[in-house]
Amino acid sequence: MAETVDPFEHRDTWQRQVRQTVGRLGDRLVAAAGDAAWEGRIHTDNKGGTLWLNASLADVWFRARLTRALGDPGSPGSPSSGDGDDTFGDDGPHTPQPTPSSDTDDAVTAPDVHA
């Protein structure tokens, strides 16, 4: 990176690529979730509060944590934007879209592979 013209832009490009790749993997996992995961279940926490857990909520949590880890290059409030604001929001409801086939190894990305 020391040899690039703008290392910050190079980092932002890398973050976007990682976010896109990992996001596609998340899309595949959500799309492959069984009926029970889509239907969900009630979870009672240690304080007695209840929460409805399902695949959609897991996806929202995943997207929010991905944003926290990688930032959202170019958006205000993002860790990579340089404004120092560590706040983030979730991506809102997310509907997985079919992903075009790529040169990735299916053994790495297929959710039903057993080692």
Coordinates of C-alpha atoms in Angstrom, one line a residue:
M1 CA 0.0 0.0 0.0
A2 CA 2.9 2.3 0.5
E3 CA 3.5 2.4 -3.2
T4 CA -0.1 3.5 -4.1
V5 CA -0.9 7.0 -4.9
D6 CA -3.7 7.3 -2.3
P7 CA -3.5 4.6 0.4
F8 CA -6.8 5.8 2.0
E9 CA -8.6 5.3 -1.3
H10 CA -6.9 1.9 -1.7
R11 CA -8.2 0.9 1.8
D12 CA -11.7 2.1 1.0
T13 CA -11.7 0.1 -2.2
W14 CA -10.5 -3.0 -0.3
Q15 CA -13.2 -2.5 2.3
R16 CA -15.9 -2.2 -0.3
Q17 CA -14.7 -5.4 -2.0
V18 CA -14.6 -7.3 1.3
R19 CA -18.0 -6.0 2.3
Q20 CA -19.5 -7.1 -1.1
T21 CA -17.9 -10.5 -1.0
V22 CA -18.8 -11.3 2.7
G23 CA -22.3 -9.8 2.1
R24 CA -22.8 -12.2 -0.8
L25 CA -21.8 -15.1 1.5
G26 CA -24.4 -13.8 4.0
D27 CA -27.0 -13.7 1.3
R28 CA -26.3 -17.3 0.5
L29 CA -26.6 -18.4 4.1
V30 CA -29.9 -16.5 4.6
A31 CA -31.3 -17.9 1.4
A32 CA -30.4 -21.4 2.5
A33 CA -31.9 -21.1 5.9
G34 CA -34.6 -23.6 6.6
D35 CA -38.3 -23.0 7.3
A36 CA -37.7 -23.1 11.1
A37 CA -35.1 -20.2 10.8
W38 CA -37.5 -18.1 8.8
E39 CA -40.4 -18.8 11.2
G40 CA -38.2 -18.1 14.2
R41 CA -38.6 -18.6 17.9
I42 CA -38.9 -16.7 21.1
H43 CA -35.8 -16.3 23.2
T44 CA -35.8 -15.2 26.8
D45 CA -32.7 -13.4 27.9
N46 CA -31.1 -13.4 31.4
K47 CA -33.2 -10.5 32.5
G48 CA -36.5 -12.1 31.6
G49 CA -37.0 -10.1 28.4
T50 CA -38.2 -11.8 25.3
L51 CA -37.1 -11.4 21.7
W52 CA -38.3 -13.0 18.5
L53 CA -35.3 -14.5 16.7
N54 CA -35.5 -15.4 13.0
A55 CA -33.4 -15.4 9.8
S56 CA -34.3 -11.8 9.0
L57 CA -33.2 -10.5 12.4
A58 CA -30.0 -12.5 12.1
D59 CA -29.4 -10.9 8.7
V60 CA -29.9 -7.4 10.1
W61 CA -27.5 -8.1 12.9
F62 CA -25.0 -9.5 10.5
R63 CA -25.2 -6.4 8.2
A64 CA -24.9 -4.0 11.2
R65 CA -21.8 -5.8 12.5
L66 CA -20.3 -5.9 9.0
T67 CA -20.8 -2.2 8.8
R68 CA -19.2 -1.7 12.3
A69 CA -16.2 -3.9 11.4
L70 CA -15.5 -2.6 7.9
G71 CA -17.2 0.8 7.9
D72 CA -19.2 2.0 4.9
P73 CA -16.7 3.8 2.8
G74 CA -17.7 7.3 1.8
S75 CA -20.7 7.6 4.2
P76 CA -20.8 10.1 7.0
G77 CA -20.3 8.6 10.5
S78 CA -18.4 5.6 9.1
P79 CA -15.1 4.7 10.8
S80 CA -13.3 5.0 7.5
S81 CA -14.8 8.4 6.7
G82 CA -12.4 10.0 9.2
D83 CA -14.9 12.1 11.1
G84 CA -14.4 10.1 14.3
D85 CA -18.1 9.3 14.8
D86 CA -18.4 5.6 15.8
T87 CA -22.2 5.4 15.4
F88 CA -23.6 3.1 12.8
G89 CA -27.0 2.0 11.7
D90 CA -28.2 -1.3 10.3
D91 CA -28.8 -1.7 6.6
G92 CA -32.5 -2.0 7.2
P93 CA -34.5 -4.9 5.9
H94 CA -32.4 -6.8 3.5
T95 CA -33.7 -9.2 0.8
P96 CA -31.1 -11.5 -0.5
Q97 CA -30.8 -11.4 -4.2
P98 CA -29.6 -14.3 -6.4
T99 CA -25.9 -14.0 -6.9
P100 CA -24.2 -14.6 -10.2
S101 CA -21.9 -17.6 -10.4
S102 CA -18.4 -16.7 -9.7
D103 CA -15.0 -18.4 -9.6
T104 CA -15.3 -19.1 -5.9
D105 CA -14.9 -22.6 -4.6
D106 CA -18.3 -24.0 -3.8
A107 CA -16.9 -26.1 -1.0
V108 CA -16.0 -22.9 0.9
T109 CA -19.3 -21.1 0.3
A110 CA -21.9 -23.9 0.2
P111 CA -23.9 -24.0 3.5
D112 CA -24.7 -27.7 3.2
V113 CA -21.1 -29.0 2.9
H114 CA -20.0 -31.3 5.7
A115 CA -16.4 -31.7 6.6

